[in-house]
PDB file of C-alpha atoms in Angstrom:
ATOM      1  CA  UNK M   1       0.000   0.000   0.000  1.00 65.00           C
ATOM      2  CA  UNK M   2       1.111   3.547  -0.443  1.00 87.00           C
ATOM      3  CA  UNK M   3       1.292   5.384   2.939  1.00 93.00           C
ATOM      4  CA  UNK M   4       0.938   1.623   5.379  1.00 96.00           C
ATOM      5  CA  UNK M   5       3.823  -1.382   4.451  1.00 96.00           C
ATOM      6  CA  UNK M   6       3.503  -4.091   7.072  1.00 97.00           C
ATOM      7  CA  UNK M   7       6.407  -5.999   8.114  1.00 96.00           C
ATOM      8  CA  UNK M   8       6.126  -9.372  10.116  1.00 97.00           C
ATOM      9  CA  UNK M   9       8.231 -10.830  12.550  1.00 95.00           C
ATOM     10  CA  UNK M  10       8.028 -13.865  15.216  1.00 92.00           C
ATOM     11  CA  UNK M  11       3.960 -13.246  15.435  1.00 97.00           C
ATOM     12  CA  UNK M  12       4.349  -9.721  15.661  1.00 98.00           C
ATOM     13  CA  UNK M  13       3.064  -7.697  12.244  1.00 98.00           C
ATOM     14  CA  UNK M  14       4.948  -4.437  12.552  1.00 98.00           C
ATOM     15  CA  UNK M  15       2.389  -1.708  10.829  1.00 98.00           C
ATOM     16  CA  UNK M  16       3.957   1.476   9.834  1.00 98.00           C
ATOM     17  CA  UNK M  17       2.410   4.776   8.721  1.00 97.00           C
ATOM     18  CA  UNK M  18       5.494   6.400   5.838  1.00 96.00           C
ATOM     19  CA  UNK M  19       3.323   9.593   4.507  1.00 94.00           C
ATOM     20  CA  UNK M  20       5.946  12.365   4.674  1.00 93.00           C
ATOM     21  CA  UNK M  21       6.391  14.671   6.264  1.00 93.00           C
ATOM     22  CA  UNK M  22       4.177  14.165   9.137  1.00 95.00           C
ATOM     23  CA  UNK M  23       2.439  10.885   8.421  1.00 96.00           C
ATOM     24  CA  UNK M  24      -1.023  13.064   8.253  1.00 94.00           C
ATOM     25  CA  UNK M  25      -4.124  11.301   8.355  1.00 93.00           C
ATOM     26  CA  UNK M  26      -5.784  11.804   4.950  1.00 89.00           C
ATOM     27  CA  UNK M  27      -8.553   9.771   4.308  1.00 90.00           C
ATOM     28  CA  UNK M  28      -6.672   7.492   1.720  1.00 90.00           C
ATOM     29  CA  UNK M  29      -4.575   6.781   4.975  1.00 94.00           C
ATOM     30  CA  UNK M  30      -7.434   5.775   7.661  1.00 94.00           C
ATOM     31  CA  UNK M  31      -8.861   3.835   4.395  1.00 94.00           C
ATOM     32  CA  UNK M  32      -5.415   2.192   4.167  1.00 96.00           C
ATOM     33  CA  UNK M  33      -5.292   0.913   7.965  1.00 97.00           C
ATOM     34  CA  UNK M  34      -8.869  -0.255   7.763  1.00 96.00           C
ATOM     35  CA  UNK M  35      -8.219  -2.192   5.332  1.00 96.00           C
ATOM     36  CA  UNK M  36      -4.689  -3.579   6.708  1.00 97.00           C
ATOM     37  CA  UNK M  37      -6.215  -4.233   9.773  1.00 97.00           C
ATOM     38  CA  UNK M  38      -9.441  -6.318   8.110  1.00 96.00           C
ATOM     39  CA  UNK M  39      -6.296  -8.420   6.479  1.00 97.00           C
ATOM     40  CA  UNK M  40      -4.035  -8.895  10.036  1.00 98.00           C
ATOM     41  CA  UNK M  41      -7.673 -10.013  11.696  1.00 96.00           C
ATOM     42  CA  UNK M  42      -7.647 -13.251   9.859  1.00 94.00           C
ATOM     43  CA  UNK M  43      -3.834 -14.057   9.873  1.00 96.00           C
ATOM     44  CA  UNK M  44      -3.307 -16.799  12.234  1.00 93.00           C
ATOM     45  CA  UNK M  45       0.267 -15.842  12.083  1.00 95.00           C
ATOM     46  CA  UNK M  46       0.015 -13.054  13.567  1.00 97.00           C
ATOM     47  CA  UNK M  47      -0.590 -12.072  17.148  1.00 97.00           C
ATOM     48  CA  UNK M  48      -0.040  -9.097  18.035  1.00 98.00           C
ATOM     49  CA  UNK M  49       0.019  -5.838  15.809  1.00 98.00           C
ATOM     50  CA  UNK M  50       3.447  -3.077  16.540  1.00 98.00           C
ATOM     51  CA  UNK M  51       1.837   0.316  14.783  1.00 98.00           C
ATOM     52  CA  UNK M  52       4.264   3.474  14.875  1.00 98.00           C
ATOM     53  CA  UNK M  53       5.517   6.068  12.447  1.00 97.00           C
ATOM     54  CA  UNK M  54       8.218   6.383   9.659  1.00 96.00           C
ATOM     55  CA  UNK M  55      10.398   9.481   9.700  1.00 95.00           C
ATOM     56  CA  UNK M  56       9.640  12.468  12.516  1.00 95.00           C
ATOM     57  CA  UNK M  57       6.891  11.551  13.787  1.00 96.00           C
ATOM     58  CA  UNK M  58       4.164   9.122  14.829  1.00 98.00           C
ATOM     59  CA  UNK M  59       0.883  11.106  13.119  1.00 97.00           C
ATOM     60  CA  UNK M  60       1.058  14.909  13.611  1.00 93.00           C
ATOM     61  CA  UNK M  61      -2.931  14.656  13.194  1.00 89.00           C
ATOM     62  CA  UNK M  62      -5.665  14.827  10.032  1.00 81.00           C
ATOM     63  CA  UNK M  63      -4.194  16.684   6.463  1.00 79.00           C
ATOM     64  CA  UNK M  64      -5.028  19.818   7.281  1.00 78.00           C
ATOM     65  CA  UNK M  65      -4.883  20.698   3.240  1.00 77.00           C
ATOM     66  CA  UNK M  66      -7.966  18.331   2.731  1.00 78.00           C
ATOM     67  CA  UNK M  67      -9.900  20.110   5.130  1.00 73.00           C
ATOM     68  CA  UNK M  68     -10.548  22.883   2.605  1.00 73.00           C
ATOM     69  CA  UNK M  69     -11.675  20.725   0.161  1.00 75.00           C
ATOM     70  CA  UNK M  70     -13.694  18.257   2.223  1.00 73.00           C
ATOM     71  CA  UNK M  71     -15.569  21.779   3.478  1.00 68.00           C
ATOM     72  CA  UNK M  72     -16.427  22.362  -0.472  1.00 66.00           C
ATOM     73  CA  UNK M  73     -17.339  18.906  -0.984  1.00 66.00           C
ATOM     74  CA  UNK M  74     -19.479  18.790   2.477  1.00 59.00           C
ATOM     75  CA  UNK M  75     -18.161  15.807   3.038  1.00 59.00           C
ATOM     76  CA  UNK M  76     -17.161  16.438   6.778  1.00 63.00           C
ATOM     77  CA  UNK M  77     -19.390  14.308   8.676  1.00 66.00           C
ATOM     78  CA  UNK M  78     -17.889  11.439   6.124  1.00 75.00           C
ATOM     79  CA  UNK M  79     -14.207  12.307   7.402  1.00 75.00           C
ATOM     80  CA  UNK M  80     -15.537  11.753  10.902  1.00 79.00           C
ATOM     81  CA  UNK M  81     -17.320   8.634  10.383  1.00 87.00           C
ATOM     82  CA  UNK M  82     -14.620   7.107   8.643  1.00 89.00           C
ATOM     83  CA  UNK M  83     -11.983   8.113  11.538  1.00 89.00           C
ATOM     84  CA  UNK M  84     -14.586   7.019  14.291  1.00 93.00           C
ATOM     85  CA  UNK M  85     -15.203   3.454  12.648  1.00 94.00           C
ATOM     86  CA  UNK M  86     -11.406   3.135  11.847  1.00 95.00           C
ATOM     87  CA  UNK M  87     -10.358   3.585  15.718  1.00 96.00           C
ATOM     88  CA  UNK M  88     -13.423   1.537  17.243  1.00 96.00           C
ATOM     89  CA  UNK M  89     -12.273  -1.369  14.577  1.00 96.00           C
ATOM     90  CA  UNK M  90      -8.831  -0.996  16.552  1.00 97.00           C
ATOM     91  CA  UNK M  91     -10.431  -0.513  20.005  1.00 97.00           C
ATOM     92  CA  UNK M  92     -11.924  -3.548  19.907  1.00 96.00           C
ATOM     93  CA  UNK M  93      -9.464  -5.564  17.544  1.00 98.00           C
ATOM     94  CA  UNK M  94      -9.068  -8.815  19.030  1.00 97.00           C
ATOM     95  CA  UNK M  95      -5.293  -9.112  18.988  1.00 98.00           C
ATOM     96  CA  UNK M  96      -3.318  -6.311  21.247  1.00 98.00           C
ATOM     97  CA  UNK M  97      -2.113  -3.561  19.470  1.00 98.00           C
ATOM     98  CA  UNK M  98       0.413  -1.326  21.163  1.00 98.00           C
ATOM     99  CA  UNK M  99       1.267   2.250  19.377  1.00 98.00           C
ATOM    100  CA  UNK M 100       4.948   3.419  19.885  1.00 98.00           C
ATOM    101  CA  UNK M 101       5.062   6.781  19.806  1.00 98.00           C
ATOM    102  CA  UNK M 102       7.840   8.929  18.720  1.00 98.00           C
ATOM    103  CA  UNK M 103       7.855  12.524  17.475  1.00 97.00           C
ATOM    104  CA  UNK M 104       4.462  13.991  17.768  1.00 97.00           C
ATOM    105  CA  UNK M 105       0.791  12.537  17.759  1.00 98.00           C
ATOM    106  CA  UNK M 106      -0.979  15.372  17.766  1.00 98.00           C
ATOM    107  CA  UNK M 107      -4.876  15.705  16.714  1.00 96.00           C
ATOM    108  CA  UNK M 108      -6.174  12.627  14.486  1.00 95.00           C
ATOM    109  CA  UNK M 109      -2.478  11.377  15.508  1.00 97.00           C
ATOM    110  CA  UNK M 110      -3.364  11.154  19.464  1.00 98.00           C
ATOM    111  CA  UNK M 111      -7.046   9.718  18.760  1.00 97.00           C
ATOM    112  CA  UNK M 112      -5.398   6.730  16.640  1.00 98.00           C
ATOM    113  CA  UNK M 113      -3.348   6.120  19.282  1.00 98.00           C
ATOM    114  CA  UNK M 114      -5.508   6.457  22.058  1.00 98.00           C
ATOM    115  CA  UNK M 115      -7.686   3.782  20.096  1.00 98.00           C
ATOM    116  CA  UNK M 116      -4.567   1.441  20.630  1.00 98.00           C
ATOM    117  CA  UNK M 117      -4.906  -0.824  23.535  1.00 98.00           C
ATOM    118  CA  UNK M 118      -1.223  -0.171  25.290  1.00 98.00           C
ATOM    119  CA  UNK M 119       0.970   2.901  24.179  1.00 98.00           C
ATOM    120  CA  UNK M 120       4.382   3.367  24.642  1.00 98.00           C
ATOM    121  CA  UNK M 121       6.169   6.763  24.181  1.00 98.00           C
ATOM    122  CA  UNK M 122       9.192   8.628  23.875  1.00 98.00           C
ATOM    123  CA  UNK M 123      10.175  10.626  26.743  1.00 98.00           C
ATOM    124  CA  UNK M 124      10.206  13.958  24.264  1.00 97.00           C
ATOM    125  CA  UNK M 125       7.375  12.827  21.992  1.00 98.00           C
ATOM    126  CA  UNK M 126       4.616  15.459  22.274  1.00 98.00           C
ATOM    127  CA  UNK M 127       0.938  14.220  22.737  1.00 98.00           C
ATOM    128  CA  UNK M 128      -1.601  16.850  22.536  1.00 98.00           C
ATOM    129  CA  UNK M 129      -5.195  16.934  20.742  1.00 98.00           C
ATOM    130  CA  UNK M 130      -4.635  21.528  19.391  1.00 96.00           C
ATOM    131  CA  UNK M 131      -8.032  21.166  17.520  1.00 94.00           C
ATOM    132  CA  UNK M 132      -9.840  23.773  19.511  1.00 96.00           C
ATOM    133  CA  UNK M 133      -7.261  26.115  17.809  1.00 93.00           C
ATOM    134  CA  UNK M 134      -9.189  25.894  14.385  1.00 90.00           C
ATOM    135  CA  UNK M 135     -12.231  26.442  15.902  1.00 92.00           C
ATOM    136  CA  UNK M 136     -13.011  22.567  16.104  1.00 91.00           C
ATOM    137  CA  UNK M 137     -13.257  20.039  18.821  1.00 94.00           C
ATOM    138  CA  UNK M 138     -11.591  16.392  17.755  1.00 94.00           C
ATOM    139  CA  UNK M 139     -13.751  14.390  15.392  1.00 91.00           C
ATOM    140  CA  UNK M 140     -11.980  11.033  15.760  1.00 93.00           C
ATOM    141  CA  UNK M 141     -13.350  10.122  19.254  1.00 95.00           C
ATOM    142  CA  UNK M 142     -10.227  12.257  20.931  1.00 96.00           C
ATOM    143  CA  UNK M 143     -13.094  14.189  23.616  1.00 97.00           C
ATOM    144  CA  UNK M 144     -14.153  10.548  24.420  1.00 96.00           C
ATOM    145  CA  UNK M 145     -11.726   8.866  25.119  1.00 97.00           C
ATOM    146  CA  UNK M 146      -8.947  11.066  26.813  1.00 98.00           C
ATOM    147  CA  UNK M 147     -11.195  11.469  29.880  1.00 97.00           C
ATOM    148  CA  UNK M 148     -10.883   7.945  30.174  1.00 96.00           C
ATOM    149  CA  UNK M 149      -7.567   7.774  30.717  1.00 97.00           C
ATOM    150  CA  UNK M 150      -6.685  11.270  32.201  1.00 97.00           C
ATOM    151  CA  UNK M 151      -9.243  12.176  34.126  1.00 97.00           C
ATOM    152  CA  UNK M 152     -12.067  15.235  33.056  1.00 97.00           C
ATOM    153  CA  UNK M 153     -10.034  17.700  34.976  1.00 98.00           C
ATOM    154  CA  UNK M 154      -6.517  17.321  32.903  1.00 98.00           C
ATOM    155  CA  UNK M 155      -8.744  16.240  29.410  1.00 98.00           C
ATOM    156  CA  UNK M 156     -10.261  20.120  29.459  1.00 98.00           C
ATOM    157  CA  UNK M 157      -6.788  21.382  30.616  1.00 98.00           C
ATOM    158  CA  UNK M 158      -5.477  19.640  27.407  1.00 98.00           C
ATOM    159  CA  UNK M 159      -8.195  20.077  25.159  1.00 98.00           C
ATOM    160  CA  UNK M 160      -8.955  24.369  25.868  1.00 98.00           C
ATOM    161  CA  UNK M 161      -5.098  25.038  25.656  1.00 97.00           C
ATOM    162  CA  UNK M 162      -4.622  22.901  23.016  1.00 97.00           C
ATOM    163  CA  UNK M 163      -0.925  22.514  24.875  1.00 97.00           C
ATOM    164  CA  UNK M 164       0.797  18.875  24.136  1.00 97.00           C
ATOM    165  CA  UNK M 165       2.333  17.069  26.709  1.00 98.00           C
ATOM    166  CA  UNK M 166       5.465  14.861  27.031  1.00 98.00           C
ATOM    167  CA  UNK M 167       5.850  11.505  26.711  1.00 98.00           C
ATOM    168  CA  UNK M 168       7.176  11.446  30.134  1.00 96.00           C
ATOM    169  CA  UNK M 169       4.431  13.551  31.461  1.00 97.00           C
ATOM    170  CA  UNK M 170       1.826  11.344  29.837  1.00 98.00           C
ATOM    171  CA  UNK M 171       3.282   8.423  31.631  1.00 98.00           C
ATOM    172  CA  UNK M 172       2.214   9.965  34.823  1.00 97.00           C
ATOM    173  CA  UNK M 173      -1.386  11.224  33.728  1.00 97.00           C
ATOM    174  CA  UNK M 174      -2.077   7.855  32.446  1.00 97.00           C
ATOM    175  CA  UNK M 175      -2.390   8.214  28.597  1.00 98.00           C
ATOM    176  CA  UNK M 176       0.908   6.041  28.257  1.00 98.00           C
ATOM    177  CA  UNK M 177       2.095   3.031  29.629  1.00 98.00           C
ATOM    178  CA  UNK M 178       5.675   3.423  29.704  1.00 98.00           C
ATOM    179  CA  UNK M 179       8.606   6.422  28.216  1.00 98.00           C
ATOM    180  CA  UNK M 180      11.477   5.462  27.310  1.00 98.00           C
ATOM    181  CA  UNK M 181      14.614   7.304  25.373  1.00 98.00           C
ATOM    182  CA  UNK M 182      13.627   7.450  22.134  1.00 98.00           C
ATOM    183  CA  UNK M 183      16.745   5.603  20.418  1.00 98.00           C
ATOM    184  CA  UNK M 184      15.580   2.688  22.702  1.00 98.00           C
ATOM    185  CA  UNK M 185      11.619   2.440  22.166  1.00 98.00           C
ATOM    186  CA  UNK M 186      11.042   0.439  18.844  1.00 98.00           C
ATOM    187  CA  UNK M 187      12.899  -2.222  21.235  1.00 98.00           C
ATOM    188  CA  UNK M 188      11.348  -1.698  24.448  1.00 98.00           C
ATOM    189  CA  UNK M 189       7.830  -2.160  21.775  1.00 98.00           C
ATOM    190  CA  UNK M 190       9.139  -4.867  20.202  1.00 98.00           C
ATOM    191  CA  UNK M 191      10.106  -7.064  23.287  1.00 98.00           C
ATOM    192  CA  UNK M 192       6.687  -5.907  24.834  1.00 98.00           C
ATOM    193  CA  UNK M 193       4.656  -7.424  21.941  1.00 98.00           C
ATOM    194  CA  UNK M 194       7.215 -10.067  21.777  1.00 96.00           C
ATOM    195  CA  UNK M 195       6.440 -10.751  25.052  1.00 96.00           C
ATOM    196  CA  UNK M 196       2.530 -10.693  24.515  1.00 97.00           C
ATOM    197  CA  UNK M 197       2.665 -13.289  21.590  1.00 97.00           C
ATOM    198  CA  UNK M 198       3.553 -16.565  23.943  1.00 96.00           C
ATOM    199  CA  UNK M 199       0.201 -15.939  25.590  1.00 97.00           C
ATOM    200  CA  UNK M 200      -2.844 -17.892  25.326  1.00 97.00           C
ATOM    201  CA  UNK M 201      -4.804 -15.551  22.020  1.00 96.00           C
ATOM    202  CA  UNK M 202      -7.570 -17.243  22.549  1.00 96.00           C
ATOM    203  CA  UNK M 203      -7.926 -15.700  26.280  1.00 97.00           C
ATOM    204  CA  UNK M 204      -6.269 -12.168  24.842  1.00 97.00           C
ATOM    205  CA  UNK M 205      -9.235 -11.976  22.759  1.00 97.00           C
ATOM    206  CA  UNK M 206     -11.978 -12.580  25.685  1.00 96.00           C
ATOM    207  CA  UNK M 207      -9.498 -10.420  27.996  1.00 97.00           C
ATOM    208  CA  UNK M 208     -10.419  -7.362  25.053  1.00 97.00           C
ATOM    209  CA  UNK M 209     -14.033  -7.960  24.827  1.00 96.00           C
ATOM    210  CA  UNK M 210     -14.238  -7.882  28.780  1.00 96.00           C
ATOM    211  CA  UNK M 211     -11.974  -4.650  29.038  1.00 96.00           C
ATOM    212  CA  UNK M 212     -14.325  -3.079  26.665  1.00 94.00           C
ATOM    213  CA  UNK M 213     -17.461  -3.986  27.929  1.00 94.00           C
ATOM    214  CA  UNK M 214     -16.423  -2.071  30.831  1.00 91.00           C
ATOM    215  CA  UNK M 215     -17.029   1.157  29.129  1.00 88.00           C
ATOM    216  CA  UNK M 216     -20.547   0.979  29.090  1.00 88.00           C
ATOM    217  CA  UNK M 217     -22.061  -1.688  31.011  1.00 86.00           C
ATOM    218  CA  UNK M 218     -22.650  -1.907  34.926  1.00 91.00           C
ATOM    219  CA  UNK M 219     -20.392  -3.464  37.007  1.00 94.00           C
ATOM    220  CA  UNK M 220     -22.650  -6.353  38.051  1.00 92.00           C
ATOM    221  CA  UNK M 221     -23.390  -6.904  34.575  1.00 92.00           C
ATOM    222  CA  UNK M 222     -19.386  -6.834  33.365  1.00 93.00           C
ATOM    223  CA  UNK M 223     -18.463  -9.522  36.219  1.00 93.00           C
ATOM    224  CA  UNK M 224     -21.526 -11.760  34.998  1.00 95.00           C
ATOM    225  CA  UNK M 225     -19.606 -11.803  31.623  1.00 93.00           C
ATOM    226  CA  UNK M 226     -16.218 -12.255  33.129  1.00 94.00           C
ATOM    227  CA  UNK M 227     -17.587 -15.244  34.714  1.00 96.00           C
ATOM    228  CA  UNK M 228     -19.011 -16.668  31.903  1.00 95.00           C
ATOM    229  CA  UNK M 229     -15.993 -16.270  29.955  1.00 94.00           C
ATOM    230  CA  UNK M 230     -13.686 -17.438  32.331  1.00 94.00           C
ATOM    231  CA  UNK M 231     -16.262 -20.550  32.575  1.00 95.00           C
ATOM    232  CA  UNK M 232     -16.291 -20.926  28.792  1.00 95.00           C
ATOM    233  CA  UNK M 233     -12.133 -20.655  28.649  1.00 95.00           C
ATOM    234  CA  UNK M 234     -11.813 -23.216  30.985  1.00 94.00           C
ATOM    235  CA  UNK M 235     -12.871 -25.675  28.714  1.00 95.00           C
ATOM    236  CA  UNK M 236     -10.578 -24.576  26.147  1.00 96.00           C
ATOM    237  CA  UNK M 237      -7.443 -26.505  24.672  1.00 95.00           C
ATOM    238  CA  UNK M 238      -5.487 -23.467  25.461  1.00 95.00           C
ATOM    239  CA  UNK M 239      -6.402 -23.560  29.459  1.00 96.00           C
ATOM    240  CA  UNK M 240      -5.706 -27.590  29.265  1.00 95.00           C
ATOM    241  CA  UNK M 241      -2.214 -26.408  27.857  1.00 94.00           C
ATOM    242  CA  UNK M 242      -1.648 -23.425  30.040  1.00 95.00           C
ATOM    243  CA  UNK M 243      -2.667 -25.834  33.438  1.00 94.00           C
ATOM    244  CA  UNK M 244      -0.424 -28.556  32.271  1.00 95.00           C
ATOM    245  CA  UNK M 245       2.614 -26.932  31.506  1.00 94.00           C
ATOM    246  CA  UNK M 246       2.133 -25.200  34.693  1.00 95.00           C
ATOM    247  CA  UNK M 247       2.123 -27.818  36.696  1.00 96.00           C
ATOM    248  CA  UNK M 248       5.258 -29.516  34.627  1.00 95.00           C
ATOM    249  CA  UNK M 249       7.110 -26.463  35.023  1.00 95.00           C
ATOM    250  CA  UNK M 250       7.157 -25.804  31.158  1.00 94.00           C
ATOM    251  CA  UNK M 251       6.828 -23.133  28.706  1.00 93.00           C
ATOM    252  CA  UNK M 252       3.110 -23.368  27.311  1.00 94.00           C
ATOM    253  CA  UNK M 253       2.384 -23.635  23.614  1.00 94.00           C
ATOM    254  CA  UNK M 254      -0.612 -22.010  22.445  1.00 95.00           C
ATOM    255  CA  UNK M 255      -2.875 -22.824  19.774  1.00 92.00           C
ATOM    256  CA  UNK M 256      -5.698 -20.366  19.936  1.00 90.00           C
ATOM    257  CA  UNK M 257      -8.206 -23.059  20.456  1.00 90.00           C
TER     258      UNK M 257
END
């Protein structure tokens, strides 16, 4: 594909965004991941999906340039439907998907990441969602979802001053995992997802569902589910596996069934 090549490597399918200069969400882009991630979905070799940025940055946000002529068109609410769908496909992907961030993710940038399900940063990236300085709010899901991991107080702070953060500073709000020097975090990502793999996928894909029913359901109803699923796993080949080799002081091999 033109702005998304995919590399893979021991069960880990390395997706990376190459649309210089800033690797700016156009629509042909979010088109592009949709449609790598509908491919990755049904690849039983892979198991875990490494998404960061060529060049500069991670995503400095949505192509500015196209606004003008998506406002002629009046094609906006398209833009934002196709960014919402794109992220929520992500959000509740059934394989992890950890974002390393380098650079910037700024705008369209930050929402894609934030859609991720673990991010890693570099200490001197710069996270921020400015779109309240064109006179717009985020379209992608951004006002959403940064509560979530923030906190309301510090999600108006960030969206009304439009004011980025640090990697290192998003560490402690939340909105990243972990910050790390930025020569070293494609490895620290890669031995993270790496690390992910030699678990059970079969129990990474109920452990998803679960995390995201917990957005909108009660918490009576979420722990119902959880004990259904945890019912329904233990019946699985994988658990069989993952008992045994316990018990024989072994490294388990998973099959996903």
């Amino acid at each position: 594909m033109g702005n998304i090549s995919v590399k893979y490597e021991n069960y880990v399918a390395h997706v990376v965004m190459n649309r210089p200069p800033a690797n700016a969400l156009a629509q042909s882009v979010l088109r592009e991941i949709a449609e790598v991630f509908h491919h990755l979905e049904s690849n039983e070799n892979v198991r875990a999906i490494l998404l960061y940025g060529e060049g500069r940055f991670f995503s400095a946000g949505a192509d500015i340039k196209e606004f003008v002529q998506i406002k002629q068109q009046g094609t906006l609410n398209e833009l934002a439907n196709i960014g919402q769908d794109v992220f929520e496909t992500i959000e509740s992907f059934p394989k992890p998907v950890i974002a390393a961030i380098h650079g910037a993710a700024l705008g369209g940038g930050l929402e894609l990441a934030m859609a991720c399900h673990i991010r890693l940063v570099a200490e001197n990236a710069k996270l921020g969602l400015p779109e309240l300085q064109l006179g717009l709010v985020p379209g992608f899901g951004g006002t959403q979802r940064l509560p979530r991991y923030v906190g309301r107080a510090k999600a108006f702070e960030m969206l009304f001053t439009s004011d980025p953060i640090l990697g290192s500073e998003a560490v402690k709000t939340g909105l990243a995992n972990h910050a790390y020097p930025e020569e070293d975090l494609l490895n620290q990502a890669k031995a993270l997802a790496e690390k992910i793999v030699l678990k059970s996928p079969l129990a990474i894909k109920v452990a998803i569902e679960l995390v995201n029913v917990s957005k909108t359901a009660a918490f009576y109803d979420g722990i119902q589910k959880e004990a259904q699923a945890f019912h329904e796993l233990f019946q699985s080949k994988d658990a069989g596996e993952g008992i045994q080799a316990f018990i024989e002081k072994r490294k388990p091999q998973f099959k996903g069934e």
